[in-house]
Structures are given as structure tokens and as C-alpha cells.
XYZ file of C-alpha atoms in Angstrom:
657
model
C 136.936 94.205 93.817
C 134.582 94.787 96.729
C 136.512 97.889 97.750
C 136.282 99.198 94.194
C 132.507 98.710 94.183
C 132.230 100.537 97.498
C 134.323 103.405 96.144
C 132.137 103.580 93.038
C 128.995 103.641 95.170
C 130.384 106.587 97.108
C 130.604 108.700 93.975
C 127.573 111.012 93.908
C 126.323 110.146 90.429
C 127.016 106.413 90.701
C 125.373 106.236 94.122
C 122.362 108.182 92.851
C 121.989 105.866 89.852
C 122.151 102.796 92.072
C 119.400 104.245 94.257
C 117.329 105.188 91.196
C 117.523 101.667 89.793
C 116.561 100.179 93.155
C 113.531 102.484 93.308
C 112.573 101.534 89.755
C 112.651 97.826 90.591
C 110.604 98.340 93.762
C 107.958 100.485 92.058
C 107.750 98.088 89.100
C 107.266 95.147 91.472
C 104.687 97.082 93.503
C 102.761 97.983 90.356
C 102.868 94.419 89.088
C 101.531 93.176 92.431
C 98.588 95.582 92.258
C 99.743 97.903 95.019
C 99.336 100.979 92.813
C 96.085 100.054 91.050
C 93.946 102.207 93.331
C 96.132 105.271 92.697
C 96.305 104.621 88.967
C 92.521 104.330 88.743
C 92.070 107.515 90.771
C 94.426 109.379 88.411
C 92.649 107.859 85.406
C 89.268 108.972 86.759
C 90.543 112.508 87.268
C 91.912 112.647 83.725
C 88.590 111.348 82.377
C 86.762 114.082 84.275
C 89.094 116.734 82.823
C 88.542 115.430 79.307
C 84.759 115.023 79.560
C 83.412 117.455 77.041
C 80.646 117.856 74.539
C 81.441 115.662 71.570
C 79.565 115.164 68.333
C 75.766 115.156 68.714
C 74.890 111.850 70.352
C 73.339 109.112 68.286
C 71.362 107.928 71.296
C 68.111 109.073 72.908
C 66.726 107.855 76.224
C 63.124 107.148 77.120
C 63.251 107.025 80.895
C 60.761 105.498 83.276
C 60.769 107.832 86.276
C 59.234 107.550 89.739
C 56.354 109.691 88.538
C 55.787 107.299 85.602
C 55.768 104.332 87.962
C 53.156 106.008 90.151
C 51.060 106.769 87.070
C 51.325 103.522 85.113
C 52.448 101.064 87.771
C 55.431 98.741 87.616
C 56.170 96.442 86.035
C 54.228 97.512 82.990
C 51.775 94.990 81.643
C 52.594 93.384 78.325
C 49.753 95.374 76.806
C 51.154 98.688 78.082
C 54.705 97.778 77.066
C 53.565 96.818 73.558
C 51.750 100.150 73.242
C 54.871 102.089 74.320
C 57.063 100.207 71.864
C 54.605 100.773 69.033
C 54.446 104.517 69.732
C 58.265 104.726 69.703
C 58.619 102.678 66.525
C 56.205 105.036 64.846
C 58.846 107.770 65.220
C 61.263 105.727 63.074
C 64.270 105.083 65.336
C 67.158 103.212 63.733
C 67.035 100.671 66.543
C 64.983 100.395 69.732
C 66.655 98.918 72.791
C 64.453 97.469 75.520
C 66.438 97.583 78.782
C 63.599 95.932 80.698
C 63.550 92.273 81.715
C 60.531 90.476 80.279
C 61.349 86.798 80.724
C 57.915 86.153 82.246
C 54.607 87.271 80.711
C 52.574 89.939 82.511
C 49.025 89.724 81.222
C 47.072 91.128 79.604
C 48.506 91.708 76.147
C 51.155 88.982 76.108
C 50.332 87.759 72.604
C 50.412 91.299 71.222
C 53.813 91.933 72.751
C 55.198 88.646 71.474
C 53.892 89.434 68.010
C 55.550 92.871 68.007
C 58.870 91.532 69.262
C 58.932 88.723 66.746
C 58.062 90.806 63.696
C 59.901 94.118 64.129
C 63.655 93.619 63.652
C 64.412 97.061 65.051
C 63.774 95.886 68.630
C 66.652 94.531 70.721
C 65.943 93.295 74.252
C 68.259 92.514 77.148
C 69.195 89.281 78.807
C 71.441 88.851 81.799
C 74.402 86.515 81.450
C 74.881 86.246 85.204
C 77.872 85.088 87.233
C 78.759 82.825 90.132
C 76.887 85.064 92.591
C 73.680 85.476 90.640
C 71.911 83.560 87.918
C 71.085 84.935 84.525
C 67.808 86.303 83.247
C 66.466 84.968 79.910
C 65.294 87.342 77.155
C 61.626 87.672 76.181
C 60.389 84.318 74.887
C 59.839 85.731 71.395
C 63.555 86.583 71.131
C 65.062 83.411 72.587
C 67.860 82.070 70.329
C 67.791 85.161 68.125
C 70.482 87.776 67.531
C 68.145 90.433 68.938
C 68.710 89.357 72.524
C 71.903 90.837 74.017
C 73.518 90.728 77.454
C 73.386 93.819 79.641
C 76.159 92.836 82.068
C 78.964 95.226 83.072
C 82.313 94.308 84.686
C 82.666 96.213 87.973
C 86.042 97.159 89.461
C 86.987 96.421 93.045
C 86.104 99.969 94.107
C 82.575 99.561 92.733
C 83.094 101.689 89.615
C 82.343 100.733 86.033
C 85.215 101.685 83.740
C 84.984 98.818 81.268
C 82.393 97.702 78.807
C 81.696 94.328 77.233
C 81.572 93.543 73.542
C 81.079 89.805 73.948
C 80.727 87.374 76.820
C 80.963 83.606 76.656
C 80.561 80.547 78.836
C 83.239 78.514 77.104
C 80.919 76.999 74.509
C 78.789 79.897 73.324
C 79.177 83.666 73.172
C 76.658 86.495 73.368
C 76.938 90.028 72.082
C 76.586 92.903 74.491
C 73.532 95.153 74.468
C 75.542 98.280 73.630
C 77.420 96.630 70.735
C 74.197 95.158 69.277
C 72.519 98.562 69.305
C 75.579 100.269 67.761
C 75.946 97.678 64.970
C 72.250 97.854 64.047
C 72.501 101.630 63.918
C 75.735 101.609 61.858
C 74.322 99.022 59.423
C 72.279 101.820 57.822
C 75.632 103.418 56.882
C 77.054 100.172 55.543
C 79.326 99.753 58.558
C 79.610 96.324 60.133
C 81.905 94.203 62.258
C 84.702 92.151 60.720
C 88.081 90.695 61.741
C 90.983 93.122 61.822
C 93.309 92.515 58.834
C 96.467 92.492 60.957
C 94.986 90.770 64.010
C 92.174 88.446 62.872
C 91.332 87.588 66.467
C 90.405 91.238 67.057
C 87.152 92.843 65.913
C 87.073 95.876 63.657
C 84.034 98.137 63.430
C 84.275 100.821 60.787
C 87.709 102.410 61.189
C 88.103 101.233 64.795
C 90.012 98.100 65.728
C 88.785 96.962 69.146
C 91.717 95.234 70.806
C 90.557 93.215 73.833
C 91.507 94.415 77.267
C 94.415 92.565 78.922
C 94.842 91.762 82.662
C 97.566 94.447 83.000
C 95.859 96.982 80.772
C 96.915 100.552 81.648
C 96.856 100.959 85.412
C 95.167 97.624 86.049
C 97.042 94.798 87.741
C 95.741 91.307 86.971
C 92.180 92.515 86.380
C 89.593 89.928 85.315
C 89.643 90.442 81.555
C 87.209 87.634 80.734
C 85.127 87.946 77.620
C 85.888 90.725 75.145
C 86.244 93.959 77.093
C 87.199 97.522 76.233
C 87.687 100.754 78.148
C 84.891 103.298 78.363
C 85.986 106.848 77.545
C 83.013 108.736 79.062
C 83.693 111.466 76.517
C 79.963 112.119 76.255
C 79.623 112.734 79.974
C 79.787 116.451 79.320
C 76.750 116.348 77.040
C 73.788 114.473 78.542
C 71.744 112.434 76.102
C 68.338 113.737 75.035
C 65.873 112.220 77.482
C 62.095 111.928 77.496
C 59.797 110.364 80.031
C 57.363 107.525 79.558
C 54.560 109.993 80.242
C 55.727 112.158 77.314
C 55.485 109.144 75.020
C 52.034 108.127 76.249
C 50.729 111.696 76.132
C 51.905 112.190 72.535
C 54.315 114.931 73.628
C 57.364 113.332 72.009
C 58.775 115.420 69.110
C 58.994 113.283 65.984
C 62.488 114.445 65.046
C 63.749 113.707 68.557
C 64.294 110.020 67.876
C 64.045 109.584 64.124
C 67.198 107.779 62.952
C 68.497 107.540 66.537
C 69.327 104.671 68.807
C 66.477 104.743 71.317
C 66.723 103.022 74.689
C 63.782 102.394 76.959
C 64.677 101.761 80.584
C 64.085 102.635 84.207
C 65.875 105.546 85.879
C 63.767 105.572 89.044
C 65.854 104.967 92.169
C 63.339 102.408 93.429
C 64.337 100.108 90.552
C 67.914 99.991 91.923
C 69.397 99.743 88.431
C 72.215 102.139 89.338
C 75.969 102.076 88.622
C 78.871 104.122 89.950
C 81.045 105.644 87.197
C 84.283 107.705 87.249
C 82.699 110.747 85.610
C 79.408 112.412 86.332
C 77.026 112.232 83.343
C 76.329 115.877 84.034
C 79.000 118.346 85.101
C 78.934 118.865 88.834
C 76.356 116.133 89.235
C 76.336 112.709 90.836
C 78.628 109.932 89.620
C 75.703 107.520 89.790
C 74.174 106.603 86.468
C 71.263 104.373 85.570
C 71.841 101.136 83.740
C 70.013 102.383 80.664
C 72.135 105.554 80.701
C 75.314 103.461 80.864
C 74.193 101.347 77.914
C 73.545 104.555 76.006
C 77.126 105.672 76.709
C 78.510 102.361 75.443
C 76.476 102.389 72.240
C 77.322 106.012 71.550
C 81.067 105.415 72.124
C 81.140 102.472 69.700
C 79.394 104.572 67.058
C 81.863 107.415 67.543
C 84.869 105.088 67.331
C 83.534 103.338 64.234
C 83.143 106.676 62.472
C 86.611 107.835 63.562
C 85.171 110.638 65.723
C 86.844 109.226 68.860
C 89.995 107.135 69.323
C 89.838 103.600 70.647
C 91.109 103.606 74.262
C 94.204 101.445 74.562
C 97.151 101.020 76.955
C 100.770 101.843 76.295
C 101.607 98.177 76.521
C 103.721 96.444 79.140
C 107.043 97.251 77.484
C 106.310 100.951 76.967
C 104.840 101.276 80.471
C 108.007 99.839 82.009
C 110.185 102.065 79.809
C 108.109 105.112 80.794
C 108.448 104.241 84.482
C 112.201 103.757 84.052
C 112.586 107.077 82.238
C 110.651 109.009 84.901
C 112.610 107.354 87.709
C 115.883 108.129 85.956
C 114.870 111.763 85.455
C 113.929 112.021 89.141
C 117.342 110.618 89.999
C 119.335 112.931 87.759
C 117.508 116.161 88.612
C 117.899 115.614 92.354
C 121.347 114.174 92.946
C 122.940 117.630 93.023
C 120.009 119.462 94.605
C 120.737 120.582 98.152
C 117.725 122.829 98.723
C 114.352 121.328 99.559
C 112.465 124.250 98.003
C 114.142 123.669 94.645
C 113.305 119.965 94.786
C 109.671 120.739 95.626
C 109.490 123.105 92.666
C 110.903 120.431 90.400
C 108.530 117.867 91.863
C 105.555 120.137 91.196
C 106.771 120.615 87.628
C 107.231 116.873 87.149
C 103.767 116.074 88.533
C 102.300 118.653 86.182
C 104.132 117.117 83.240
C 103.013 113.598 84.178
C 99.424 114.768 84.595
C 99.622 116.533 81.241
C 100.964 113.341 79.627
C 98.037 111.356 81.035
C 95.567 114.024 79.924
C 96.985 114.378 76.417
C 97.372 110.621 76.133
C 93.683 110.074 76.823
C 92.851 112.532 74.075
C 94.779 110.309 71.680
C 93.244 107.151 73.131
C 96.258 106.074 75.220
C 96.048 105.297 78.933
C 99.378 106.712 80.098
C 100.074 105.628 83.704
C 100.502 108.396 86.259
C 100.882 106.949 89.756
C 103.787 104.586 89.077
C 105.942 107.160 87.215
C 105.138 109.812 89.828
C 106.069 107.439 92.643
C 109.228 106.410 90.800
C 110.228 110.050 90.301
C 109.365 111.121 93.838
C 110.841 108.024 95.479
C 114.101 108.317 93.568
C 114.345 112.057 94.232
C 113.637 111.702 97.957
C 116.041 108.811 98.503
C 118.776 110.381 96.401
C 118.466 113.594 98.393
C 118.508 111.636 101.661
C 121.564 109.738 100.465
C 123.193 113.024 99.445
C 122.433 114.492 102.877
C 124.016 111.502 104.606
C 126.974 111.611 102.258
C 127.397 115.339 102.841
C 127.281 114.763 106.579
C 129.962 112.106 106.253
C 132.025 114.310 103.925
C 131.725 117.253 106.316
C 132.786 115.032 109.189
C 135.756 113.850 107.130
C 136.748 117.411 106.288
C 136.373 118.575 109.826
C 138.287 115.587 111.145
C 141.186 116.366 108.843
C 141.193 120.163 108.743
C 139.170 121.562 111.662
C 142.232 122.208 113.809
C 144.448 123.430 110.979
C 142.557 125.879 108.781
C 140.684 129.092 109.373
C 136.914 129.350 109.188
C 136.906 130.940 105.728
C 139.128 128.211 104.335
C 136.945 125.518 105.924
C 133.873 127.127 104.351
C 135.587 127.322 100.974
C 136.511 123.664 101.267
C 132.896 122.723 101.884
C 131.627 124.850 99.027
C 134.090 123.154 96.654
C 133.719 119.663 98.103
C 132.588 118.146 94.800
C 135.969 119.028 93.292
C 137.941 118.383 96.462
C 136.523 115.084 97.733
C 136.502 111.744 95.991
C 135.321 108.502 97.546
C 134.889 110.097 100.960
C 138.482 111.351 101.167
C 140.439 114.313 99.770
C 141.325 113.800 96.129
C 145.059 113.678 95.371
C 146.129 116.702 93.352
C 149.295 118.262 91.960
C 149.721 121.885 92.894
C 152.260 124.588 93.677
C 152.620 125.430 97.343
C 155.092 126.663 99.918
C 156.388 124.350 102.650
C 157.770 125.614 105.968
C 159.838 123.493 108.378
C 160.884 124.557 111.883
C 163.090 122.841 114.414
C 164.474 123.795 117.834
C 168.202 124.174 118.287
C 169.626 122.545 121.406
C 166.421 120.758 122.301
C 168.371 117.849 123.751
C 169.969 120.175 126.300
C 166.569 121.604 127.214
C 165.085 118.138 127.687
C 167.916 117.223 130.064
C 167.170 120.222 132.314
C 163.411 119.596 132.704
C 161.395 116.727 134.122
C 159.024 115.019 131.634
C 155.891 116.913 132.651
C 157.614 120.296 132.665
C 159.202 119.489 129.318
C 155.807 118.602 127.847
C 154.253 121.836 129.164
C 157.192 123.881 127.862
C 157.022 122.254 124.425
C 153.222 122.575 124.193
C 153.476 126.292 124.928
C 156.014 126.651 122.139
C 154.018 124.523 119.667
C 150.783 126.391 120.355
C 152.434 129.740 119.672
C 153.963 128.472 116.409
C 150.718 126.812 115.255
C 148.790 130.023 115.932
C 151.172 131.879 113.626
C 150.649 129.304 110.887
C 146.876 129.609 111.156
C 147.019 133.409 111.295
C 148.943 133.432 108.006
C 146.529 131.086 106.194
C 148.669 127.983 106.374
C 147.943 124.571 107.817
C 150.066 122.543 110.189
C 150.763 119.348 108.325
C 152.358 117.526 111.236
C 154.360 117.768 114.448
C 157.554 115.721 114.476
C 158.949 115.799 118.001
C 160.027 119.426 118.448
C 159.683 120.137 114.705
C 156.707 121.644 112.859
C 155.824 121.188 109.195
C 153.397 123.717 107.725
C 152.076 124.195 104.189
C 150.774 127.335 102.502
C 148.614 126.933 99.403
C 146.610 123.849 100.354
C 144.120 122.283 100.451
C 142.556 124.511 97.771
C 144.719 124.530 94.663
C 145.864 127.940 93.434
C 144.957 129.008 89.941
C 147.350 131.927 89.362
C 150.945 132.952 89.962
C 149.748 135.850 92.102
C 148.103 133.415 94.521
C 151.249 131.278 94.666
C 153.356 134.377 95.430
C 150.863 135.335 98.137
C 151.336 131.897 99.741
C 155.117 132.315 99.694
C 154.813 135.783 101.234
C 152.518 134.408 103.942
C 155.035 131.669 104.737
C 157.895 134.159 105.164
C 155.677 136.499 107.173
C 154.726 133.490 109.307
C 158.413 132.743 109.959
C 158.983 136.353 111.023
C 155.944 136.102 113.269
C 157.394 132.940 114.775
C 160.593 134.881 115.450
C 158.686 137.504 117.415
C 156.704 134.848 119.276
C 159.959 133.119 120.169
C 161.322 136.386 121.596
C 158.168 136.772 123.683
C 158.339 133.187 124.907
C 162.030 133.504 125.798
C 161.301 136.590 127.881
C 158.517 134.720 129.632
C 160.644 131.608 130.215
C 163.592 133.666 131.372
C 161.437 135.302 134.033
C 160.083 131.895 135.066
C 163.552 130.347 135.296
C 162.894 128.023 132.373
C 165.235 127.281 129.494
C 165.146 129.582 126.478
C 164.948 128.328 122.904
C 166.388 129.038 119.492
C 164.989 127.744 116.240
C 165.672 127.239 112.548
C 163.194 127.692 109.693
C 163.405 126.392 106.134
C 161.015 127.596 103.399
C 160.710 126.429 99.824
C 158.102 126.873 97.067
C 157.436 124.432 94.268
C 155.276 121.619 92.917
C 154.076 118.832 95.180
C 151.277 116.294 95.565
C 148.610 116.802 98.231
C 146.251 114.123 99.405
C 145.232 111.854 102.253
C 147.176 108.916 103.636
C 145.987 106.244 106.005
C 143.020 103.944 106.458
C 139.331 104.778 106.141
C 139.176 105.088 109.947
C 142.228 107.293 110.311
C 143.158 109.683 107.525
C 145.955 112.224 107.501
C 146.073 115.003 104.951
C 149.657 115.661 103.873
C 151.896 116.710 101.020
C 154.767 114.859 99.431
C 157.361 115.687 96.823
C 160.769 117.210 96.284
C 159.553 120.600 97.518
C 158.927 119.086 100.951
C 162.384 117.508 101.041
C 164.058 120.760 99.975
C 162.305 122.789 102.701
C 163.392 120.207 105.287
C 167.004 120.344 104.049
C 166.976 124.158 104.200
C 165.919 124.029 107.827
C 168.814 121.696 108.747
C 171.416 123.281 106.457
C 174.808 124.365 107.890
C 174.007 125.454 111.445
C 176.736 128.093 111.371
C 174.856 130.136 108.765
C 172.765 132.771 110.555
C 173.831 131.469 113.936
C 173.585 135.001 115.322
C 169.769 134.918 114.961
C 167.579 133.258 117.577
C 165.319 132.326 114.645
C 167.272 131.582 111.517
C 165.135 131.715 108.364
C 166.511 130.186 105.140
C 164.468 130.537 101.977
C 164.918 128.996 98.538
C 164.995 131.380 95.593
C 161.596 130.245 94.151
C 159.892 131.478 97.321
C 161.157 135.031 96.693
C 160.037 135.161 93.089
C 158.154 138.419 92.688
C 158.270 139.369 96.394
C 162.003 139.760 97.074
C 161.652 143.556 97.439
C 159.387 143.029 100.462
C 162.086 141.379 102.582
C 165.672 141.863 103.648
C 166.915 138.738 101.887
C 170.691 138.200 102.160
C 172.244 135.748 99.702
C 173.804 132.650 101.197
C 174.835 131.246 97.833
C 174.164 128.348 95.524
C 174.378 125.374 97.807
C 173.977 121.650 97.308
C 171.634 120.401 100.007
C 171.940 116.965 101.534
C 170.434 114.338 99.265
C 170.218 116.764 96.318
C 172.235 116.827 93.105
C 171.366 120.295 91.822
C 172.375 123.422 93.738
C 169.723 125.667 95.228
C 170.153 129.423 95.608
C 169.496 130.183 99.238
C 168.762 133.446 101.073
C 168.773 134.353 104.741
C 165.758 136.438 105.742
C 166.886 139.140 108.140
C 163.518 140.893 108.311
C 161.003 142.864 106.346
C 161.950 145.936 104.406
C 160.169 149.164 105.214
C 158.556 151.123 102.402
C 161.266 153.781 102.777
C 164.047 151.306 102.356
C 162.226 149.672 99.421
C 162.040 153.028 97.699
C 165.735 153.721 98.413
C 166.737 150.288 97.242
C 168.909 149.578 100.319
C 169.329 146.247 102.040
C 169.196 147.449 105.618
C 167.306 144.957 107.798
C 164.146 146.539 109.130
C 161.891 144.418 111.345
C 158.262 145.526 110.960
C 154.916 144.185 112.083
C 154.125 141.319 109.712
C 150.787 141.135 108.003
C 149.333 138.019 106.410
C 148.259 138.143 102.818
C 144.752 136.687 102.366
C 145.010 133.099 101.187
């Protein structure tokens, strides 16, 4: 069972899928642990910046207290001055007037006038600070204590210091308070008959107009275990591309405020001067190309405006994909990264695909935000890239191992072009790190020395080994030159195969292999004559040899253990070639190199050789007779044209395999 699993893992696709699933699990665990939150938030910020555009005319107008106003009127404003400012603004008929200025303590003179105005005009909403463990809260103006016109101005801040979330409600476990932005939006929408109510399908959720405000969860979007206390929602910053109309305190006091500038609008009065230090860092600049710092009053204006837009259906409610969809999306991207890379062997192609995938993921995040969905980017991109990189690394290691296996088996037996062809077709040729067994038609050649026992008796062991190596090297060179491979050496015998390891696909190729085998045998005959002349001059024994050649079906594959493989062929064709080599030693005894060939090997090429019939013979261990021919040489073109059978030895020439 273990061996089967190992073999499965070695298959390219199975191995790639195993790697892809491992990457998916690692990325999912890393995301769950918060390791990718920073990257997800950075991608989210970038998508928000791309989407920031001018939306519907804002429902909010700012009255900003600047540094120049502070120098002119002082700070904090007295109750008398603040009451005068509020009265001037109310005279312009805003739908609601938000006071983003703490006034928990009276600042005489004019305290009674301010209290009277706050208590009697229901259009005014003032801020209070809920506070946290690090800082205490700030009460609302005393005239608004325990009324619904005092709202909290707190914002949840992310670990990197940015504000991406807004509050709808905050509670201390016993009592809840509405946020400043929601209070302003609801008062403004009330004029249109729009209010807050429970969602019909989820009563625990709040619905404002057409917008159901689902509360933010700890793993919302790219967040990992974020503090989701209270009732939070994501800010879309869609109005960052269109700054709110803004007027200074001086413009109000000087009577320079256009009446139609704030009539029917949500109006917020607050400080924008840097000395007040009411500044927040946001993902998107309120003005294109500007700073990402925004005043507290400006941030409240964004919140109120977003709620109004969502209630009217002008903007979608930001929401996450959900844990299940996020995991499925990560899995899909990782799987795609696995599948598109497991056959890629060029880094440039992978980089191009990676660039395309990143673009698609970025587009999904961008388009998703337009529909209100926070589609994660970092985790899917990491899953895709991690799977692709590891699968390619695994493929490179596997290819190195496969190349080593091929070279170990074939490097000494095949020519360079065959070795290159093997590597190019390795996916079809290799399986589980070893050559795949295959049925094919090939030609087998056997050689053996005649009288080798006598030769071995005349030479000492070292001389015999040198003599035999010289003979074997010459024969092996002929096999290689004629596009065959030496399957094995058996004592003084040689077994060679023509037509492996790459399976032939046509009869013409099979005939070419048979021709190469016969040409190889004739080349061996010439080499033997050269060696005999050399040995004769050196006083060494001469040699004679027999060759058997047969063409037919066989099975090619590797035998042995994982540490020691031998590529070989088996089948009746091999046995027949061996029997031809050892057949009746009296036949062709006059030749120093007797070459016997079975009839299938001459199919379609008989006219190229001087093939003399031996007859239909029954070979040892065989039941059916085989028609056998003795090859006396090649036929010249002249003799082929004349149709004679005169032996004519010519220079042999290998047919490309």
C-alpha cells in the first residue's frame, strides 16, 4: 500500500495536486491565524482607492473651525458664541445639525442661552464619547443628557492605525448608544419617511430603507479575529473622490454662507485645525492625491453620507463573502495555480500566467467592491503563487530525477538524438520514475563468438579480458552507429535491439529498424575482419562469430529495483533471434561472420540484400517453422536492377532511426 502511494505521488498530476492541497491548508491556516491580515488590508485599501469616485451629490455639508477661526474667535468657543453659531446655521434650515464639539462643561458667558437652544431645537445632535479601557468617556452637553440627541463619536481603529470601520451602536452590556453618524443619517432620512427597523429575515439585524446592515464579524473579509464589539460596518469611502461642501466658521459669522448651501442638508460643525488633534488616518484620501489624514468631523460626515446612500439604494452595503465562500475561493485559486503550472517548464510562461492571475484577482476584488463584496486578494494570490512555485520546483526535481534515470539506463547505449527524443517524450515514456512497459514491434540481434572456449584456453585472464573488450567495443560501436541499443552482454555474446525505446508508429519505421539491424551485422562482419588482421599481426587468436536477427512484437520495459534498473525487452521475438544465432553451426560455416535472418526482418527490404534461403526450419524450443535466410552481403544497385542474386559486399549505411 505504501509503495502504491509513493508511485501515485510520483505521477506529475497526482504529485502536483498533493502539493496544491498542502499549500491550500497552509495558506488557510495562515489566514485564520492573522498572518495575512496586513496584506489583505493593503489590497483592500488599494481597491478602495481605485473605486473612490464622485457619487451622488452628498447630503452632508461641513462647517469647519480652522486655525484662522481659532485665532479670530479663540478656542474653545464660549457658550454664547457657540449658541450664536448654532442659531445662524439653524436659520438656513438644515435637516439636522450635528455638533462635533465636546461641551460637557459650561464655558460662560451664555450658558443658559446655549442650554435653552439645545433643549428646544430637536434638529441639534451633539456628541458624547463612549470611551474605552485606556480613556474615559466624555458626557454630552447637560441639556441633552439621557436624550436620543446625544450620540457617541467613537471609531474602531485597526492595528495599523487606520479607520476602516464605522459604528452603528455601542453598548456596555446593559445599555446601548447610537453612533453620531447613524443618528444624523436617521434624522435626515426621517423627512423621507425612512427609518430603522428589524430586517424581516434576520430580526437581529437593522434595516434602514432598502439596506440591511449586517453586523461585522471577527473574520469579516480580510480580517482575522478583529474586535467586532458593538454593531460595526465597513466604510466604503466612495465619497472620497468628491469632497463635501465646506465652509468656515468665519463665513458663518460674517454672513457669507449661501442659504441654499445647507438647506435640507446634514450639517456638521467641528474642528479641522491641526492644533485640535482630532485627526484620523483612513485608507483613501478625501481628496485625490491628497493626504490620507481626515478630521473627525469629516469622518463623521462620510459615515452619515454612506448610510444615507445605502438606505436609498444608491450604494451597496459592504459585506464579506462569508467564511465558506472565502475558503472555497482560496481553494479554487490554489487549484488553478496548481493545474496551470504542473506542466509548465519555462519560467517566463509561468510569470506571464502569474501576472494574468494577479490581474484577474485584483479585478475580482475591484469589481466585488463595486457590488458591495469584500473579495479577498492576498490569500488567493498567495495560494496561487505558492502552489505554482512549489509545483514547478517539484517538477524540476522530478525532471532531474527522470533525466538521471534515463541517462543511467540509456546514456551508454543510445545516440545523442535518441537521448534527446527520449527526454522530449518523457511524459509518454516514463511512469513512476521508470520506463513505462510497452508493446511494440522491433528487431532483435544476437551475436556470439565461435570457438571462444579455445581462445580462452590460449590467453591468460588479463589478456583474454583485453581481447574480449576490444571485440565488444567494436561490436557495440556498430550497434550505436546503426541506431540500436545494446541490451546486454552475456559472456562473449551481445544482445542488441533496434526500434526501442521509442515505439515506432508506421511499417516504414519498422522496416528501417530491420534494415539497420542487418546493416549493423554486415558492419560487424567488416569490423571482425579488421580485428582479425590486427590480432593476427599481434600474434593473438582470431575470432569467428554468428549473428541471429528477427523482427516481431515484444514487450519493452525496465526490470530491477528502484536503485538498479535495467531496460530490456522480452518476448518470443527475443527467443527466436537467440535461436537463429545458435542454429545449426554447419549452415554458413564458410563465413567468418554468419548472419541468419528470419523472414519478417526482410519484409519490404529483401531486394537490398543478398539473402539466400536456408529453408523453413523448426528452431529449438519452437513448434512452428520459421523461414530463414543467410545474408551473404548487400546487393549493389546494378545487381538489384538486373535481379541477380550475386553477393556484393558494399559499404553499409545506417538508416535514420
